[in-house]
Coordinates of C-alpha atoms in Angstrom, one line a residue:
Chain P
X1 CA -15.0 126.2 13.7
X2 CA -13.9 124.9 10.6
X3 CA -16.0 124.6 7.5
X4 CA -18.4 121.9 8.2
X5 CA -19.9 119.7 5.0
X6 CA -23.0 118.4 4.9
X7 CA -24.5 115.9 3.4
X8 CA -27.2 117.4 1.4
X9 CA -30.5 114.9 1.1
X10 CA -33.9 116.5 -0.5
X11 CA -37.6 115.7 0.7
X12 CA -39.4 114.9 3.5
X13 CA -39.1 111.0 3.8
X14 CA -37.3 108.8 5.8
X15 CA -36.5 111.7 8.3
X16 CA -36.0 109.2 11.3
X17 CA -33.4 107.1 9.5
X18 CA -31.4 110.1 8.4
X19 CA -31.7 111.5 11.7
X20 CA -30.3 108.3 13.7
X21 CA -27.7 107.7 10.9
X22 CA -26.5 111.3 10.9
X23 CA -26.4 111.2 14.7
X24 CA -24.4 107.4 15.5
X25 CA -22.2 108.3 11.7
X26 CA -21.6 112.2 13.4
X27 CA -22.2 113.0 9.6
X28 CA -23.6 116.8 9.6
X29 CA -26.7 116.7 7.0
X30 CA -28.5 119.8 5.4
X31 CA -32.3 118.3 4.0
X32 CA -33.9 120.0 1.4
X33 CA -37.9 120.3 -0.3
X34 CA -39.3 119.2 2.4
X35 CA -42.8 119.5 1.0
X36 CA -41.8 122.1 -1.0
X37 CA -44.8 121.5 -3.3
X38 CA -47.8 120.7 -0.9
X39 CA -50.4 123.3 0.7
X40 CA -48.9 122.4 3.4
X41 CA -45.3 122.9 3.7
X42 CA -42.5 121.7 5.6
X43 CA -42.0 119.9 8.4
X44 CA -45.1 118.6 10.6
X45 CA -45.3 119.5 14.4
X46 CA -44.0 115.8 15.1
X47 CA -41.2 115.9 13.1
X48 CA -40.0 119.1 14.8
X49 CA -40.8 117.4 18.5
X50 CA -38.9 114.8 17.2
X51 CA -35.8 117.2 16.6
X52 CA -36.7 118.9 20.1
X53 CA -36.4 115.2 21.9
X54 CA -32.9 114.7 19.8
X55 CA -31.6 117.8 21.2
X56 CA -32.5 117.0 24.9
X57 CA -30.6 113.9 24.4
X58 CA -27.4 115.4 22.8
X59 CA -25.2 117.8 23.6
X60 CA -24.1 120.6 21.5
X61 CA -26.2 119.6 18.3
X62 CA -27.5 122.1 16.1
X63 CA -30.6 122.2 14.2
X64 CA -32.0 125.3 12.0
X65 CA -35.4 125.2 10.0
X66 CA -35.7 127.8 7.8
X67 CA -38.9 130.1 8.0
X68 CA -41.3 127.9 5.7
X69 CA -39.8 124.8 7.0
X70 CA -38.9 123.3 3.9
X71 CA -34.9 123.0 5.4
X72 CA -33.3 121.5 7.5
X73 CA -29.5 121.7 9.1
X74 CA -28.5 119.0 11.5
X75 CA -25.3 118.8 12.9
X76 CA -25.0 115.9 15.4
X77 CA -23.8 116.3 19.0
X78 CA -22.4 114.1 21.3
X79 CA -25.1 111.5 23.0
X80 CA -25.9 112.3 26.2
X81 CA -29.2 110.2 27.6
X82 CA -29.3 110.1 31.1
X83 CA -32.1 110.3 33.9
X84 CA -35.4 112.0 34.0
X85 CA -36.2 113.9 30.9
X86 CA -39.3 114.2 29.6
X87 CA -41.3 114.9 26.5
X88 CA -44.2 115.7 25.3
X89 CA -44.9 114.1 21.6
X90 CA -47.4 115.9 20.5
X91 CA -51.0 114.3 19.3
X92 CA -49.7 114.6 15.7
X93 CA -47.8 110.9 15.4
X94 CA -47.8 108.5 18.3
X95 CA -45.2 107.5 21.1
X96 CA -44.6 104.7 18.8
X97 CA -43.2 107.2 16.2
X98 CA -40.6 108.4 18.4
X99 CA -39.4 105.3 19.6
X100 CA -37.5 103.9 16.8
X101 CA -35.3 106.0 16.9
X102 CA -34.8 107.4 20.4
X103 CA -33.8 103.7 21.2
X104 CA -31.2 103.5 18.5
X105 CA -29.6 106.7 19.6
X106 CA -30.1 105.9 23.7
X107 CA -28.2 102.8 23.3
X108 CA -24.8 104.4 21.7
X109 CA -25.0 107.3 24.4
X110 CA -23.0 108.3 27.4
X111 CA -25.1 107.4 29.9
X112 CA -28.3 105.2 30.5
X113 CA -31.7 106.8 29.6
X114 CA -34.9 107.0 31.3
X115 CA -37.1 109.1 29.6
X116 CA -41.2 110.1 30.3
X117 CA -42.7 110.1 26.6
X118 CA -46.5 111.8 26.8
X119 CA -48.6 111.8 24.3
X120 CA -50.8 108.9 21.9
X121 CA -49.6 105.5 22.7
X122 CA -51.9 103.3 20.3
X123 CA -52.6 103.8 16.6
X124 CA -52.8 102.5 13.4
X125 CA -49.8 104.3 11.9
X126 CA -47.4 103.7 14.2
X127 CA -46.3 100.4 16.2
X128 CA -47.9 100.2 19.4
X129 CA -46.0 100.6 22.6
X130 CA -47.4 96.8 23.4
X131 CA -45.4 95.5 20.7
X132 CA -42.8 97.8 21.5
X133 CA -42.2 96.1 24.8
X134 CA -43.0 92.8 23.6
X135 CA -41.4 92.4 20.0
X136 CA -38.8 95.5 19.7
X137 CA -37.2 95.3 23.1
X138 CA -36.0 91.4 22.3
X139 CA -35.4 92.0 19.3
X140 CA -32.2 94.1 20.8
X141 CA -31.2 92.2 23.5
X142 CA -30.2 90.0 19.8
X143 CA -27.4 92.0 19.3
X144 CA -25.6 92.2 22.6
X145 CA -28.0 95.4 24.2
X146 CA -27.8 94.3 28.2
X147 CA -31.3 93.8 29.5
X148 CA -30.7 95.4 33.0
X149 CA -32.7 99.0 32.4
X150 CA -34.4 98.3 28.8
X151 CA -37.9 98.8 30.1
X152 CA -41.4 100.4 29.0
X153 CA -44.3 101.2 31.8
X154 CA -47.0 102.0 30.2
X155 CA -48.6 104.6 32.7
X156 CA -51.4 105.6 30.6
X157 CA -52.9 104.9 27.9
X158 CA -53.6 107.6 24.9
X159 CA -55.3 107.9 21.6
X160 CA -56.3 109.8 18.7
X161 CA -57.4 112.7 18.6
X162 CA -56.7 113.7 22.4
X163 CA -53.8 111.3 23.8
X164 CA -53.1 111.8 27.3
X165 CA -50.9 108.6 27.2
X166 CA -47.7 108.1 29.2
X167 CA -44.8 105.4 29.2
X168 CA -41.8 105.7 30.7
X169 CA -38.6 104.3 29.0
X170 CA -35.5 102.5 30.5
X171 CA -32.8 102.0 28.0
X172 CA -29.3 100.9 29.0
X173 CA -25.9 101.7 26.6
X174 CA -24.2 99.5 24.9
X175 CA -21.1 99.0 27.1
X176 CA -18.7 98.4 23.8
X177 CA -20.3 97.5 20.3
X178 CA -23.1 95.5 19.6
X179 CA -22.7 91.8 18.4
X180 CA -23.2 90.5 15.4
X181 CA -26.1 88.0 14.6
X182 CA -26.2 84.8 12.5
X183 CA -29.8 84.6 12.7
X184 CA -31.7 82.9 9.8
X185 CA -33.4 80.0 11.9
X186 CA -37.2 81.0 12.2
X187 CA -38.3 78.2 13.8
X188 CA -42.2 77.2 14.5
X189 CA -44.7 79.4 15.9
X190 CA -45.5 77.4 19.3
X191 CA -47.5 80.3 21.1
X192 CA -49.6 83.6 20.3
X193 CA -49.8 86.3 22.7
X194 CA -51.2 89.4 22.6
X195 CA -52.7 92.3 24.4
X196 CA -56.3 94.4 24.1
X197 CA -56.5 97.6 25.3
X198 CA -59.8 100.0 25.9
X199 CA -59.7 103.3 26.7
X200 CA -63.4 105.1 27.4
X201 CA -64.9 102.3 25.7
X202 CA -67.0 99.6 27.4
X203 CA -64.7 96.7 28.5
X204 CA -66.7 93.8 26.2
X205 CA -65.2 95.2 23.0
X206 CA -61.9 93.8 24.3
X207 CA -63.6 90.1 24.8
X208 CA -65.1 90.6 21.2
X209 CA -61.5 91.2 19.9
X210 CA -60.1 88.5 21.5
X211 CA -62.8 86.3 20.7
X212 CA -62.8 86.5 17.4
X213 CA -59.1 86.4 17.0
X214 CA -59.0 83.6 18.9
X215 CA -61.7 81.8 16.6
X216 CA -59.2 82.5 13.5
X217 CA -55.8 81.0 15.6
X218 CA -57.5 77.6 17.3
X219 CA -57.8 75.9 14.2
X220 CA -53.4 76.3 13.9
X221 CA -52.4 76.3 17.4
X222 CA -54.1 76.1 21.1
X223 CA -51.6 78.1 23.1
X224 CA -53.1 81.4 22.4
X225 CA -53.5 84.1 24.7
X226 CA -54.9 87.4 24.7
X227 CA -54.6 89.9 28.0
X228 CA -57.1 92.6 28.3
X229 CA -55.7 96.4 29.7
X230 CA -58.9 98.0 30.1
X231 CA -58.4 101.3 31.8
X232 CA -60.5 103.7 33.1
X233 CA -60.3 107.3 34.7
X234 CA -56.6 109.2 34.4
X235 CA -55.2 106.3 33.0
X236 CA -57.6 105.7 30.3
X237 CA -56.2 109.0 28.3
X238 CA -58.5 111.7 26.6
X239 CA -60.2 109.5 23.8
X240 CA -62.6 106.7 23.4
X241 CA -60.5 103.8 21.5
X242 CA -59.7 100.4 21.7
X243 CA -57.3 97.8 19.8
X244 CA -55.3 94.5 19.7
X245 CA -51.6 93.7 19.4
X246 CA -50.1 90.3 19.0
X247 CA -47.4 87.9 18.3
X248 CA -46.4 85.1 17.9
X249 CA -43.1 83.7 19.5
X250 CA -41.2 80.6 17.7
X251 CA -39.2 77.6 18.9
X252 CA -36.1 79.6 17.9
X253 CA -37.1 82.1 19.8
X254 CA -38.7 84.7 16.7
X255 CA -41.0 87.1 17.4
X256 CA -44.1 88.0 14.7
X257 CA -45.8 90.9 15.4
X258 CA -48.8 93.0 14.6
X259 CA -51.1 95.5 16.3
X260 CA -53.7 97.6 15.4
X261 CA -56.1 100.4 16.7
X262 CA -59.1 102.4 16.1
X263 CA -59.9 105.7 17.0
X264 CA -61.7 108.6 16.2
X265 CA -59.6 110.6 13.4
X266 CA -57.5 113.6 14.3
X267 CA -59.1 117.3 13.3
X268 CA -56.1 118.6 12.3
X269 CA -55.7 116.0 9.2
X270 CA -55.0 117.0 5.9
X271 CA -57.2 115.2 2.9
X272 CA -54.0 112.5 2.2
X273 CA -54.8 111.1 5.1
X274 CA -57.4 109.1 4.0
X275 CA -58.1 106.9 7.2
X276 CA -60.5 109.3 8.3
X277 CA -63.3 107.0 9.0
X278 CA -66.3 108.6 10.6
X279 CA -67.8 105.0 11.9
X280 CA -64.9 102.9 13.8
X281 CA -64.5 99.8 13.2
X282 CA -66.4 97.1 14.7
X283 CA -64.1 95.4 17.6
X284 CA -65.1 92.0 16.1
X285 CA -64.2 93.3 12.5
X286 CA -61.0 94.5 14.5
X287 CA -59.5 91.4 16.2
X288 CA -60.3 89.4 12.5
X289 CA -58.1 91.6 10.6
X290 CA -55.2 91.8 13.2
X291 CA -55.7 88.0 13.4
X292 CA -55.2 87.8 9.7
X293 CA -52.2 90.1 9.5
X294 CA -50.2 87.8 11.5
X295 CA -51.1 84.8 10.2
X296 CA -49.9 86.8 6.8
X297 CA -46.6 87.9 8.4
X298 CA -46.1 84.0 9.5
X299 CA -46.8 82.9 6.0
X300 CA -43.9 85.0 4.5
X301 CA -41.7 83.9 6.5
X302 CA -38.5 85.0 8.1
X303 CA -37.1 86.1 11.3
X304 CA -38.6 89.3 12.2
X305 CA -41.9 91.0 10.4
X306 CA -42.1 93.5 7.9
X307 CA -42.6 96.7 10.5
X308 CA -38.9 95.5 12.7
X309 CA -37.1 95.3 9.3
X310 CA -35.7 98.8 9.0
X311 CA -34.7 98.0 12.3
X312 CA -32.9 94.8 11.7
X313 CA -31.1 96.1 8.8
X314 CA -29.9 98.9 11.3
X315 CA -28.4 96.9 13.9
X316 CA -27.1 94.8 11.5
X317 CA -25.1 97.4 10.0
X318 CA -23.9 99.4 13.2
X319 CA -22.3 96.2 14.6
X320 CA -18.2 95.9 14.6
X321 CA -17.1 94.5 11.5
X322 CA -17.8 91.2 11.6
X323 CA -20.5 89.3 9.7
X324 CA -24.3 89.3 10.2
X325 CA -27.0 86.8 8.1
X326 CA -30.4 87.7 9.0
X327 CA -34.1 85.8 7.1
X328 CA -36.3 88.1 6.2
X329 CA -39.7 87.4 4.7
X330 CA -40.6 89.9 1.4
X331 CA -38.2 93.1 1.8
X332 CA -41.2 96.1 3.0
X333 CA -40.7 99.2 1.1
X334 CA -39.2 100.6 3.8
X335 CA -36.6 98.1 5.0
X336 CA -35.3 98.8 1.1
X337 CA -35.7 102.6 1.9
X338 CA -33.5 101.9 4.8
X339 CA -30.6 99.3 3.2
X340 CA -30.2 102.4 1.1
X341 CA -29.6 105.4 3.5
X342 CA -27.3 102.6 5.5
X343 CA -25.4 103.0 2.7
X344 CA -25.5 106.4 2.1
X345 CA -24.6 106.9 5.7
X346 CA -22.3 103.8 6.8
X347 CA -20.4 102.5 3.7
X348 CA -22.7 99.1 4.9
X349 CA -23.8 97.4 1.5
X350 CA -25.7 94.3 1.9
X351 CA -25.4 91.2 0.0
X352 CA -29.2 90.1 -0.8
X353 CA -30.0 86.5 -1.9
X354 CA -33.5 85.7 -2.0
X355 CA -34.2 81.6 -1.0
X356 CA -36.2 80.2 -3.8
X357 CA -37.2 77.3 -1.6
X358 CA -39.0 78.8 1.4
X359 CA -39.6 82.6 -0.8
X360 CA -37.9 84.7 2.2
X361 CA -34.8 86.8 1.7
X362 CA -31.0 86.7 2.9
X363 CA -28.9 90.0 3.8
X364 CA -25.5 89.4 4.8
X365 CA -23.6 92.0 5.6
X366 CA -20.1 93.4 7.4
X367 CA -21.3 95.7 10.1
X368 CA -19.3 99.4 10.4
X369 CA -17.9 99.3 13.4
X370 CA -19.6 101.5 15.5
X371 CA -18.2 101.9 19.2
X372 CA -19.7 103.6 21.9
X373 CA -17.7 106.8 21.5
X374 CA -19.8 108.8 23.8
X375 CA -19.4 107.0 26.8
X376 CA -15.5 107.3 26.4
X377 CA -15.5 111.0 26.4
X378 CA -15.5 112.6 29.9
Chain M
X1 CA -18.6 75.6 24.7
X2 CA -19.1 79.3 23.0
X3 CA -15.9 79.0 20.4
X4 CA -13.3 81.9 20.8
X5 CA -13.1 85.5 19.7
X6 CA -9.9 84.3 16.9
X7 CA -12.2 80.9 16.0
X8 CA -15.1 82.4 15.1
X9 CA -13.3 85.5 13.4
X10 CA -11.3 82.4 11.4
X11 CA -14.9 80.4 10.4
X12 CA -16.2 83.6 9.1
X13 CA -13.6 84.4 7.1
X14 CA -14.7 82.6 4.0
X15 CA -18.3 84.3 4.2
X16 CA -16.6 87.7 3.9
X17 CA -14.9 87.1 1.3
X18 CA -17.6 85.6 -0.6
X19 CA -20.1 87.9 -0.4
X20 CA -17.6 90.8 -1.9
X21 CA -17.0 88.7 -4.7
X22 CA -20.3 87.8 -5.3
X23 CA -21.9 90.1 -7.9
X24 CA -25.4 89.5 -6.8
X25 CA -28.3 89.5 -8.9
X26 CA -32.0 91.1 -9.1
X27 CA -32.3 92.1 -5.7
X28 CA -29.5 93.4 -4.7
X29 CA -30.0 96.1 -8.5
X30 CA -33.5 96.3 -7.2
X31 CA -32.1 97.8 -3.7
X32 CA -28.9 99.7 -4.5
X33 CA -29.9 100.4 -8.8
X34 CA -27.8 99.4 -11.3
X35 CA -23.8 98.8 -10.8
X36 CA -22.9 101.8 -12.8
X37 CA -24.3 104.1 -11.2
X38 CA -22.7 105.8 -8.0
X39 CA -24.2 105.4 -4.8
X40 CA -26.4 108.5 -4.4
X41 CA -27.2 109.0 -7.8
X42 CA -31.1 108.4 -6.8
X43 CA -30.6 112.0 -5.0
X44 CA -29.2 113.3 -8.1
X45 CA -32.0 111.9 -10.1
X46 CA -34.5 113.9 -8.4
X47 CA -32.6 117.1 -8.6
X48 CA -32.5 116.9 -12.0
X49 CA -36.0 115.7 -13.0
X50 CA -37.5 118.6 -10.7
X51 CA -35.1 121.6 -10.9
X52 CA -32.5 121.8 -13.6
X53 CA -34.8 121.4 -16.7
X54 CA -36.6 124.4 -17.4
X55 CA -35.4 126.4 -14.1
X56 CA -37.1 129.7 -15.9
X57 CA -40.5 131.1 -15.2
X58 CA -42.1 127.8 -17.0
X59 CA -41.4 126.1 -14.0
X60 CA -43.4 128.0 -11.7
X61 CA -47.0 127.9 -13.6
X62 CA -46.7 124.6 -14.1
X63 CA -50.2 122.7 -13.9
X64 CA -50.4 120.4 -10.7
X65 CA -50.7 117.2 -12.7
X66 CA -47.6 117.6 -15.0
X67 CA -45.4 118.3 -12.2
X68 CA -46.6 115.1 -10.8
X69 CA -46.3 113.3 -14.6
X70 CA -42.5 114.9 -14.6
X71 CA -41.7 113.7 -11.0
X72 CA -42.9 109.7 -11.7
X73 CA -40.5 109.3 -14.5
X74 CA -37.8 109.8 -12.0
X75 CA -37.3 106.2 -10.5
X76 CA -37.0 107.3 -6.7
X77 CA -39.0 110.6 -6.9
X78 CA -42.3 108.6 -5.4
X79 CA -40.6 108.4 -2.1
X80 CA -39.6 111.9 -2.0
X81 CA -41.9 112.9 0.6
X82 CA -43.6 109.6 1.5
X83 CA -44.9 109.6 5.0
X84 CA -42.5 108.0 7.2
X85 CA -44.0 105.2 9.2
X86 CA -42.2 101.4 9.3
X87 CA -45.5 100.3 10.0
X88 CA -46.5 97.7 7.2
X89 CA -50.2 98.1 6.7
X90 CA -51.8 95.6 3.8
X91 CA -55.5 95.3 4.6
X92 CA -56.1 95.3 1.3
X93 CA -54.4 92.2 0.5
X94 CA -55.6 90.6 3.9
X95 CA -56.7 87.0 2.7
X96 CA -59.0 84.9 3.8
X97 CA -57.7 83.3 6.8
X98 CA -60.6 80.9 7.5
X99 CA -60.4 79.2 4.3
X100 CA -59.4 75.8 5.1
X101 CA -57.2 75.6 2.1
X102 CA -55.3 78.4 3.2
X103 CA -55.0 77.6 7.3
X104 CA -53.5 74.1 5.6
X105 CA -51.1 76.0 4.1
X106 CA -49.5 77.6 6.5
X107 CA -49.4 74.8 8.9
X108 CA -46.0 73.4 8.5
X109 CA -44.8 77.0 10.2
X110 CA -46.2 75.7 13.5
X111 CA -45.4 73.2 16.0
X112 CA -48.7 71.4 15.6
X113 CA -47.1 71.0 11.4
X114 CA -44.5 68.5 10.2
X115 CA -41.5 69.1 12.1
X116 CA -39.0 68.1 9.9
X117 CA -40.5 70.3 6.9
X118 CA -39.8 73.0 8.9
X119 CA -35.9 71.9 10.1
X120 CA -35.3 71.9 6.4
X121 CA -35.9 76.0 6.2
X122 CA -33.6 76.8 9.0
X123 CA -30.9 75.6 6.7

C-alpha cells in the first residue's frame, strides 16, 4: 500500500460532517487536539460510537485513536450498507445525532441499508426521531433519493438518562447520483402537524402540551393537528419524559420543524452542559415554547428550518455538476460551518446572496458531481 | 412536459457563468473569509495562535484564563471544540407570540394571509 496523505484538521467540532465528507469524498483525515485542554480530554463515548457505526457500514476503513483520544486517524473505506444491522447508540447522545451522518453515508452505499438503532429517541439536544421521519426524510426525496425503502419505525421510545428506545431505519441507495434542485419558493403555511409523546408519565401531559401549542397557532391557522403517542410498558423505555415535535407544511411542500423533549439530566454530564435542571419544565410551557419556536422559524423564512440547513447544503453540494439554488432564513452557525467544510472537502463554494426584500438568503452552487461508486464495485 | 436534459443545461448556462463571475459581498466573506486568504487558513490560524508562539515551557504553565484569551483572538478558535449539534436552540430569544401585533406580522406567511404578497416572495 502506498503512502496515504491525510487531511489535517483540529478540534472536536463538526466531527460528524467531517466524517461524512471524508467518507463520501474518500479523503483520509487526521484530527488533532480533540478537547486536549479540557478536564476530560479526547473523544466522547458518542463520537466513538459513531465511528463504530461507520465501521459497520463500510468495508476496509481504518480508525485509529491515540491513548488519550485527542487524536483520530480515519481512512474511509467502501460504503456497503446491508440488511439487519444493529447498533447501540449509547446514552450520551440521542439517536438523532447518529441519523444525519448515517443517512448521508448510506444513500451512497452498495446495498440498501436496514439498521436497528438502540438508545435515546427524544431529547433536547438533537433532532428527534419524529422530526426525522416527517421532515428530514421528505428533504432527501426532493434530491432524488428513491422513496421506496426509506422509512423509520419507532419500536419503543427512550428518554435520557436511561434510554431504552429502539428504532428501525431503512435507507435506499441512490442509483447513480442525486438531482440538483431549484428550491426558492417557500410557499405559505397551510397546515401544522405534530406529535407529542410521553413515557412513564401521565398521558395528560400530552394533552396539555397540545392544548397550549394550539392556543398559539389557532389565531393564525385552523388546520392544526397534534397526534399523541403515549407509550407504556417496555415500549416506554426506562426513563420518564415527554416532548413535542411540530412541523408546518407549506403550499410549496416545504417543511419547517421544531421539537423538544424534557426529561431528567444525564448523570455523567460534565459542568459545561448547563441544562441540568432539577425540575422538569411543566408541559404547558413546553407546548408554548415549541409553538413559539416554530413561529420564529416560519417568520425568518426559507425552504427549511435552521436545524436542516446543514443537511440541505450538503445535499446541494453532493449533486451532479448542475446548479442548485435554495433559499434559507438566517444562516445558522451550524450551516455556516457546514459551508466551510464543504469547501474544504469537496471544493464546492456557494454563492451566497442576501435577499433584502424578504430578509432571507439565497444560496447557489454547482454540485461536486458525486456518483454512487460503491454500487458499481462488485 | 418536463424539459429534456439538453434544454435544461442550456437554460442554466447563464446562471453558472454569472455565478462564477460575480464576486459576492459580505455574506460570502463572513462564511468563507476574505478572498485573499487560502481556503484552509482558518485551520492554520488556530494552529498558529495556540502552539507556535512560545512553544517552550511557558506555555505549559499558562493560567487557564490567559489561554482562553489567546484563543479568542484567533477568529475561528472559538468553534474548535464546540458541541456538534445541528439542532438550533434559541429559547432565550423567543418572542412572545401571544402578542397580537407580532401575530399580524407573520400573517402573510400563512394561507390565511394575503396571497399576493406571498407569491412575490417566491420570485
